[in-house]
Amino acid sequence: AYRLVNYDNKSRDETIVEIDGIVNRLLDVQVKLGASASGRKHPALINGVTISSDVKSDTNIMAGAMNSIAIDTVFVPCWQCVRRQFGRAGRGRRGESLLVGAMEYNYKSSMCLQLFRWAATYNRPKLTDPKKKPLLYRMSLENDLHQDILFLYQEIYANEYGQVPDIDNINIDEADAYVKDRLQRNGWHVIIEQYDPNQLTYHSVLKILDDLMAQGYEIHLFNVDYIAMIDKAGCGGGAMGDDIRLLFRRVANYCKKMHIWYVTPHQIGSKAFDLRRQGREEDFVKDIAGKGYWDGCQRLGQEPDMDLLTHVIKTQNASYLSSSSSRHRGFSNTPAEDLTWLRKFENGFI
């Protein structure tokens, strides 16, 4: 279809519109030639239920709803404060999206890595298709791959042994075996890859996910740091920042359809500096949560099912990690007292 419409130098957006038109015309031809449209599932349909006395159905509509929040189908965080922040569910659900926000160098990438670590070490996979391999997939577009591996090793080790490992004197073979064992001992397959964001669009990102599923994986978590760094081709038009919003939405909608928990960070914009200048460090994340301080796109916060903001507070004697959330979209609201928390750093670790 691309070759049919790309006979001149049209923009990518114009090309995509024409491809959609060609596909729709082909479907119309299919119906005219005798193919029935009544039993054909529309590609945009994610889920549905028909409740009618005219339609016989054996589907238990409550079974699917309850299964979506069952303990063995969701991702339980390690820290109790984060569990409470997720509300009554107490955890992340497949098909949902989570946006982690912070100003530069304030733990947003680290929080995404923590969520990835917790998914592997505190949760066991429950496959939708028993023939598939359960996958936790991380795509790094900012951090060096080796930097991520070292972070995971240090956090796993410190959590297990109560002390920070001496990186300068580790046995690399033992450390290699240790990290691999801890990440996959619960039955997960784990893939961590680093990409050049300048050579990616949302089309190519989704193609990477498609290819993984074609290799026999069932993706449970897509952790990408961070999606707004890729080329926005195909997401143009509208007001300023709409390309970022549309990019997030397209990836989130894909993950919702494929039943993948989607986690990505995004930077808080420079306007939030004004609040910091007022000396309200302890309340900073609480002050900005849900108020559109996202870099480049004030309305980005409307897209995810949940947001989670982090900020590092430094005093003379200690450092703390503070966090706040405006909501976790779902069947119940998070109590106001659980939306915000504070944890102390010990020897550089939480």
CSV table of C-alpha atoms in Angstrom, one decimal:
chain,number,residue,atom,x,y,z
A,1,ALA,CA,0.0,0.0,0.0
A,2,TYR,CA,2.9,2.4,0.7
A,3,ARG,CA,4.3,2.0,-2.8
A,4,LEU,CA,0.9,2.7,-4.3
A,5,VAL,CA,0.6,6.1,-2.8
A,6,ASN,CA,4.3,7.2,-2.4
A,7,TYR,CA,4.7,8.1,-6.1
A,8,ASP,CA,5.6,11.7,-5.1
A,9,ASN,CA,7.1,13.5,-2.2
A,10,LYS,CA,4.2,13.6,0.2
A,11,SER,CA,4.5,14.0,3.9
A,12,ARG,CA,4.2,10.9,6.1
A,13,ASP,CA,0.9,12.1,7.5
A,14,GLU,CA,-0.6,12.5,4.0
A,15,THR,CA,0.7,9.1,3.1
A,16,ILE,CA,-0.8,7.4,6.1
A,17,VAL,CA,-4.2,9.0,5.3
A,18,GLU,CA,-4.1,7.7,1.7
A,19,ILE,CA,-3.0,4.2,2.9
A,20,ASP,CA,-6.1,4.2,5.3
A,21,GLY,CA,-8.2,5.1,2.3
A,22,ILE,CA,-6.8,2.3,0.2
A,23,VAL,CA,-7.4,-0.3,2.9
A,24,ASN,CA,-11.0,0.8,3.4
A,25,ARG,CA,-11.7,0.6,-0.3
A,26,LEU,CA,-10.2,-2.9,-0.5
A,27,LEU,CA,-12.5,-3.9,2.4
A,28,ASP,CA,-15.5,-2.5,0.5
A,29,VAL,CA,-14.4,-4.5,-2.6
A,30,GLN,CA,-14.2,-7.6,-0.4
A,31,VAL,CA,-17.8,-7.2,0.7
A,32,LYS,CA,-19.1,-6.5,-2.8
A,33,LEU,CA,-17.4,-9.8,-4.0
A,34,GLY,CA,-19.5,-11.8,-1.5
A,35,ALA,CA,-17.5,-11.7,1.7
A,36,SER,CA,-19.7,-11.1,4.7
A,37,ALA,CA,-18.9,-8.1,6.8
A,38,SER,CA,-21.2,-9.1,9.7
A,39,GLY,CA,-18.7,-11.6,11.2
A,40,ARG,CA,-15.6,-9.5,10.6
A,41,LYS,CA,-14.0,-7.9,13.7
A,42,HIS,CA,-13.0,-4.3,13.2
A,43,PRO,CA,-9.3,-3.8,13.7
A,44,ALA,CA,-10.0,-1.0,16.2
A,45,LEU,CA,-12.1,-3.2,18.5
A,46,ILE,CA,-10.3,-4.0,21.7
A,47,ASN,CA,-13.0,-5.7,23.7
A,48,GLY,CA,-16.8,-5.9,23.9
A,49,VAL,CA,-19.8,-7.5,25.3
A,50,THR,CA,-23.4,-8.0,24.0
A,51,ILE,CA,-26.2,-8.1,26.5
A,52,SER,CA,-29.4,-9.0,24.7
A,53,SER,CA,-32.2,-11.5,24.9
A,54,ASP,CA,-31.9,-12.0,21.2
A,55,VAL,CA,-28.2,-13.1,21.4
A,56,LYS,CA,-27.2,-16.3,23.1
A,57,SER,CA,-23.9,-15.8,25.0
A,58,ASP,CA,-22.0,-18.0,27.4
A,59,THR,CA,-19.7,-15.1,28.3
A,60,ASN,CA,-19.5,-14.3,32.1
A,61,ILE,CA,-19.2,-10.5,32.0
A,62,MET,CA,-18.0,-10.4,35.6
A,63,ALA,CA,-15.3,-13.1,35.2
A,64,GLY,CA,-13.2,-10.9,32.9
A,65,ALA,CA,-13.7,-7.8,35.1
A,66,MET,CA,-12.6,-9.6,38.2
A,67,ASN,CA,-9.7,-11.3,36.4
A,68,SER,CA,-8.3,-7.9,35.4
A,69,ILE,CA,-7.7,-7.1,39.1
A,70,ALA,CA,-6.8,-10.6,40.3
A,71,ILE,CA,-3.5,-10.8,42.3
A,72,ASP,CA,-1.8,-13.1,39.8
A,73,THR,CA,-2.6,-11.0,36.7
A,74,VAL,CA,-1.2,-7.6,38.0
A,75,PHE,CA,2.2,-6.2,38.9
A,76,VAL,CA,2.8,-5.7,42.7
A,77,PRO,CA,5.4,-3.0,43.6
A,78,CYS,CA,8.0,-3.7,46.3
A,79,TRP,CA,7.5,-0.6,48.4
A,80,GLN,CA,4.3,-0.4,50.5
A,81,CYS,CA,4.0,3.3,49.8
A,82,VAL,CA,3.9,2.7,46.1
A,83,ARG,CA,1.3,0.0,46.5
A,84,ARG,CA,-0.9,2.4,48.4
A,85,GLN,CA,-0.4,5.0,45.7
A,86,PHE,CA,-2.0,2.6,43.2
A,87,GLY,CA,-5.2,2.7,45.2
A,88,ARG,CA,-7.4,-0.2,46.0
A,89,ALA,CA,-5.9,-2.3,43.2
A,90,GLY,CA,-2.5,-1.8,44.9
A,91,ARG,CA,-0.7,-2.6,41.7
A,92,GLY,CA,-0.3,-2.0,38.0
A,93,ARG,CA,-2.6,-3.8,35.5
A,94,ARG,CA,-1.9,-5.1,32.1
A,95,GLY,CA,-3.4,-2.8,29.4
A,96,GLU,CA,-2.9,0.3,31.5
A,97,SER,CA,-0.4,3.1,31.0
A,98,LEU,CA,1.8,4.7,33.7
A,99,LEU,CA,3.5,8.1,33.2
A,100,VAL,CA,6.4,8.8,35.5
A,101,GLY,CA,7.4,12.5,35.8
A,102,ALA,CA,10.2,14.5,37.4
A,103,MET,CA,12.5,17.3,36.7
A,104,GLU,CA,16.0,16.5,35.3
A,105,TYR,CA,18.0,14.2,37.5
A,106,ASN,CA,15.2,13.6,40.0
A,107,TYR,CA,14.8,9.8,39.8
A,108,LYS,CA,12.3,9.4,36.9
A,109,SER,CA,14.5,6.9,34.9
A,110,SER,CA,15.4,5.2,38.2
A,111,MET,CA,11.8,4.9,39.2
A,112,CYS,CA,11.0,3.2,35.8
A,113,LEU,CA,13.9,0.8,36.4
A,114,GLN,CA,12.6,0.1,39.9
A,115,LEU,CA,9.2,-0.8,38.4
A,116,PHE,CA,10.9,-3.1,36.0
A,117,ARG,CA,12.9,-4.7,38.7
A,118,TRP,CA,9.8,-5.2,40.9
A,119,ALA,CA,7.9,-6.8,38.0
A,120,ALA,CA,10.6,-9.4,37.6
A,121,THR,CA,11.5,-10.1,41.2
A,122,TYR,CA,8.1,-9.8,43.0
A,123,ASN,CA,5.7,-11.2,40.5
A,124,ARG,CA,5.0,-14.4,38.7
A,125,PRO,CA,3.7,-14.5,35.1
A,126,LYS,CA,0.2,-15.7,34.3
A,127,LEU,CA,-0.1,-16.3,30.6
A,128,THR,CA,-3.1,-15.6,28.5
A,129,ASP,CA,-1.8,-18.1,26.0
A,130,PRO,CA,0.0,-21.0,27.6
A,131,LYS,CA,2.0,-21.6,24.4
A,132,LYS,CA,3.7,-18.2,24.7
A,133,LYS,CA,6.7,-17.1,26.7
A,134,PRO,CA,6.0,-14.3,29.3
A,135,LEU,CA,8.2,-11.3,28.5
A,136,LEU,CA,9.2,-8.1,30.4
A,137,TYR,CA,10.6,-5.8,27.8
A,138,ARG,CA,12.6,-2.6,28.4
A,139,MET,CA,13.7,-0.2,25.7
A,140,SER,CA,16.2,2.4,26.6
A,141,LEU,CA,16.4,5.5,24.5
A,142,GLU,CA,18.4,7.6,26.9
A,143,ASN,CA,20.5,5.5,29.4
A,144,ASP,CA,23.4,3.4,28.3
A,145,LEU,CA,22.5,-0.3,28.5
A,146,HIS,CA,25.3,-1.1,30.9
A,147,GLN,CA,24.2,1.8,33.2
A,148,ASP,CA,20.8,0.1,33.5
A,149,ILE,CA,22.3,-3.3,34.2
A,150,LEU,CA,24.5,-1.9,37.0
A,151,PHE,CA,21.5,-0.1,38.5
A,152,LEU,CA,19.5,-3.3,38.5
A,153,TYR,CA,22.4,-5.3,40.1
A,154,GLN,CA,23.0,-2.8,42.8
A,155,GLU,CA,19.3,-2.5,43.7
A,156,ILE,CA,18.7,-6.2,43.7
A,157,TYR,CA,21.8,-6.9,45.8
A,158,ALA,CA,21.1,-4.1,48.3
A,159,ASN,CA,17.5,-5.2,48.8
A,160,GLU,CA,18.6,-8.8,49.4
A,161,TYR,CA,21.6,-8.3,51.6
A,162,GLY,CA,20.9,-5.0,53.2
A,163,GLN,CA,24.1,-3.4,52.0
A,164,VAL,CA,25.4,-1.7,48.8
A,165,PRO,CA,27.7,-3.9,46.8
A,166,ASP,CA,31.3,-2.9,46.2
A,167,ILE,CA,31.2,-2.3,42.5
A,168,ASP,CA,35.0,-1.9,42.3
A,169,ASN,CA,35.7,-5.4,43.7
A,170,ILE,CA,32.9,-7.6,42.3
A,171,ASN,CA,33.5,-10.9,40.5
A,172,ILE,CA,31.9,-10.1,37.1
A,173,ASP,CA,31.1,-13.8,36.4
A,174,GLU,CA,29.3,-14.2,39.8
A,175,ALA,CA,27.5,-10.8,39.4
A,176,ASP,CA,26.4,-11.8,35.9
A,177,ALA,CA,24.9,-15.1,37.1
A,178,TYR,CA,23.4,-13.4,40.1
A,179,VAL,CA,21.5,-10.7,38.1
A,180,LYS,CA,20.3,-13.3,35.4
A,181,ASP,CA,19.1,-15.6,38.1
A,182,ARG,CA,17.2,-13.0,40.1
A,183,LEU,CA,15.5,-11.5,37.0
A,184,GLN,CA,14.2,-14.8,35.6
A,185,ARG,CA,13.8,-17.1,38.7
A,186,ASN,CA,10.0,-16.3,38.8
A,187,GLY,CA,9.6,-17.6,35.3
A,188,TRP,CA,10.0,-14.4,33.2
A,189,HIS,CA,11.9,-13.9,30.0
A,190,VAL,CA,13.6,-10.5,30.2
A,191,ILE,CA,14.9,-8.4,27.3
A,192,ILE,CA,16.6,-5.0,27.7
A,193,GLU,CA,17.6,-3.2,24.6
A,194,GLN,CA,19.1,0.2,23.8
A,195,TYR,CA,18.1,2.1,20.6
A,196,ASP,CA,19.0,5.4,18.9
A,197,PRO,CA,15.7,7.4,19.3
A,198,ASN,CA,16.5,9.5,16.2
A,199,GLN,CA,16.0,6.4,14.0
A,200,LEU,CA,12.7,5.4,15.5
A,201,THR,CA,9.1,6.5,14.9
A,202,TYR,CA,6.0,5.1,16.7
A,203,HIS,CA,5.5,2.8,13.6
A,204,SER,CA,8.9,1.2,14.1
A,205,VAL,CA,8.5,0.9,17.9
A,206,LEU,CA,5.2,-1.0,17.4
A,207,LYS,CA,6.9,-3.1,14.7
A,208,ILE,CA,9.6,-4.1,17.3
A,209,LEU,CA,6.8,-5.2,19.7
A,210,ASP,CA,5.0,-7.1,16.8
A,211,ASP,CA,8.3,-8.9,16.0
A,212,LEU,CA,8.7,-10.0,19.6
A,213,MET,CA,5.3,-11.4,19.7
A,214,ALA,CA,5.9,-13.2,16.4
A,215,GLN,CA,8.9,-14.8,18.1
A,216,GLY,CA,6.6,-16.5,20.6
A,217,TYR,CA,6.6,-13.9,23.4
A,218,GLU,CA,3.6,-12.6,25.3
A,219,ILE,CA,4.6,-9.2,26.4
A,220,HIS,CA,3.4,-8.3,29.9
A,221,LEU,CA,5.4,-5.1,30.4
A,222,PHE,CA,6.7,-2.5,28.0
A,223,ASN,CA,9.0,-0.2,29.9
A,224,VAL,CA,10.5,2.5,27.6
A,225,ASP,CA,12.8,5.3,28.7
A,226,TYR,CA,11.5,7.5,27.3
A,227,ILE,CA,9.0,7.5,24.4
A,228,ALA,CA,8.9,11.2,23.7
A,229,MET,CA,12.6,11.1,22.5
A,230,ILE,CA,11.7,9.3,19.3
A,231,ASP,CA,10.8,11.0,16.0
A,232,LYS,CA,7.2,12.3,16.0
A,233,ALA,CA,6.6,11.5,12.4
A,234,GLY,CA,3.0,10.6,11.9
A,235,CYS,CA,1.9,12.5,15.0
A,236,GLY,CA,1.8,16.0,13.6
A,237,GLY,CA,-0.9,18.6,13.4
A,238,GLY,CA,-2.9,20.5,16.0
A,239,ALA,CA,-1.7,22.7,18.8
A,240,MET,CA,1.8,22.8,20.2
A,241,GLY,CA,2.6,19.6,22.1
A,242,ASP,CA,-0.1,17.6,20.4
A,243,ASP,CA,2.5,15.5,18.7
A,244,ILE,CA,3.8,14.3,22.1
A,245,ARG,CA,0.3,13.6,23.3
A,246,LEU,CA,-0.7,11.7,20.1
A,247,LEU,CA,2.6,9.7,20.3
A,248,PHE,CA,1.9,8.6,23.9
A,249,ARG,CA,-1.8,7.8,23.0
A,250,ARG,CA,-0.9,5.7,20.0
A,251,VAL,CA,1.5,3.6,21.9
A,252,ALA,CA,-0.8,3.4,24.9
A,253,ASN,CA,-3.7,2.3,22.7
A,254,TYR,CA,-1.6,-0.4,21.1
A,255,CYS,CA,-0.6,-1.7,24.6
A,256,LYS,CA,-4.2,-1.6,25.8
A,257,LYS,CA,-5.2,-3.7,22.8
A,258,MET,CA,-2.3,-6.2,23.3
A,259,HIS,CA,-2.9,-6.3,27.1
A,260,ILE,CA,0.6,-4.8,27.9
A,261,TRP,CA,1.4,-2.7,31.0
A,262,TYR,CA,3.0,0.4,29.4
A,263,VAL,CA,5.4,2.5,31.6
A,264,THR,CA,7.4,5.5,30.4
A,265,PRO,CA,8.8,8.7,32.0
A,266,HIS,CA,8.5,12.3,30.9
A,267,GLN,CA,10.2,15.4,32.1
A,268,ILE,CA,8.5,18.1,34.1
A,269,GLY,CA,8.6,21.5,32.3
A,270,SER,CA,10.6,24.6,33.4
A,271,LYS,CA,7.5,26.4,34.7
A,272,ALA,CA,7.7,24.2,37.7
A,273,PHE,CA,10.9,26.0,38.7
A,274,ASP,CA,8.9,28.9,40.0
A,275,LEU,CA,7.3,26.7,42.7
A,276,ARG,CA,10.8,25.5,43.7
A,277,ARG,CA,12.0,29.0,44.1
A,278,GLN,CA,9.3,29.6,46.7
A,279,GLY,CA,11.1,27.1,48.9
A,280,ARG,CA,8.4,24.4,49.0
A,281,GLU,CA,10.7,21.5,48.3
A,282,GLU,CA,8.8,19.0,50.6
A,283,ASP,CA,5.5,19.8,48.9
A,284,PHE,CA,6.8,20.3,45.4
A,285,VAL,CA,5.4,17.1,43.8
A,286,LYS,CA,2.1,17.5,45.6
A,287,ASP,CA,1.8,21.0,44.3
A,288,ILE,CA,2.4,20.0,40.7
A,289,ALA,CA,0.6,16.7,40.5
A,290,GLY,CA,-2.3,16.8,38.0
A,291,LYS,CA,-1.7,20.4,37.1
A,292,GLY,CA,-0.2,20.1,33.6
A,293,TYR,CA,3.5,20.9,34.2
A,294,TRP,CA,4.6,18.4,31.6
A,295,ASP,CA,7.5,19.5,29.3
A,296,GLY,CA,6.3,20.5,25.9
A,297,CYS,CA,2.7,19.3,26.4
A,298,GLN,CA,0.5,20.6,29.3
A,299,ARG,CA,-2.3,18.2,28.4
A,300,LEU,CA,-0.1,15.1,28.4
A,301,GLY,CA,-1.4,14.2,31.9
A,302,GLN,CA,-4.8,13.5,30.5
A,303,GLU,CA,-3.6,10.5,28.6
A,304,PRO,CA,-2.2,7.9,31.1
A,305,ASP,CA,-4.3,5.7,33.5
A,306,MET,CA,-1.9,6.8,36.3
A,307,ASP,CA,0.8,9.4,36.8
A,308,LEU,CA,3.6,9.1,39.4
A,309,LEU,CA,5.8,12.1,40.1
A,310,THR,CA,9.2,12.0,41.9
A,311,HIS,CA,11.5,14.6,43.3
A,312,VAL,CA,14.7,14.4,45.3
A,313,ILE,CA,14.9,16.5,48.5
A,314,LYS,CA,18.4,17.3,49.8
A,315,THR,CA,19.0,18.6,53.3
A,316,GLN,CA,22.2,19.2,55.3
A,317,ASN,CA,22.1,15.7,56.8
A,318,ALA,CA,20.1,13.5,54.4
A,319,SER,CA,18.4,13.1,51.1
A,320,TYR,CA,14.8,11.9,50.5
A,321,LEU,CA,12.8,10.8,47.6
A,322,SER,CA,9.3,12.3,47.5
A,323,SER,CA,6.5,11.2,45.2
A,324,SER,CA,2.9,12.2,44.4
A,325,SER,CA,0.2,11.0,42.1
A,326,SER,CA,-3.0,12.7,40.9
A,327,ARG,CA,-4.9,9.5,40.3
A,328,HIS,CA,-5.0,5.9,39.3
A,329,ARG,CA,-7.9,5.5,36.9
A,330,GLY,CA,-10.0,2.4,37.8
A,331,PHE,CA,-12.9,1.2,39.8
A,332,SER,CA,-12.0,3.2,43.0
A,333,ASN,CA,-10.2,6.3,43.9
A,334,THR,CA,-6.9,6.4,45.8
A,335,PRO,CA,-7.4,7.9,49.3
A,336,ALA,CA,-5.9,11.4,49.4
A,337,GLU,CA,-3.5,10.5,52.2
A,338,ASP,CA,-2.0,7.7,50.0
A,339,LEU,CA,-1.3,9.8,46.9
A,340,THR,CA,1.9,11.3,48.4
A,341,TRP,CA,4.9,9.7,50.2
A,342,LEU,CA,8.5,10.3,51.3
A,343,ARG,CA,11.4,7.9,51.7
A,344,LYS,CA,14.9,8.4,52.9
A,345,PHE,CA,18.0,7.5,50.9
A,346,GLU,CA,20.5,5.3,52.8
A,347,ASN,CA,24.0,5.3,51.4
A,348,GLY,CA,22.6,6.5,48.0
A,349,PHE,CA,19.9,3.8,47.9
A,350,ILE,CA,16.2,3.8,48.8
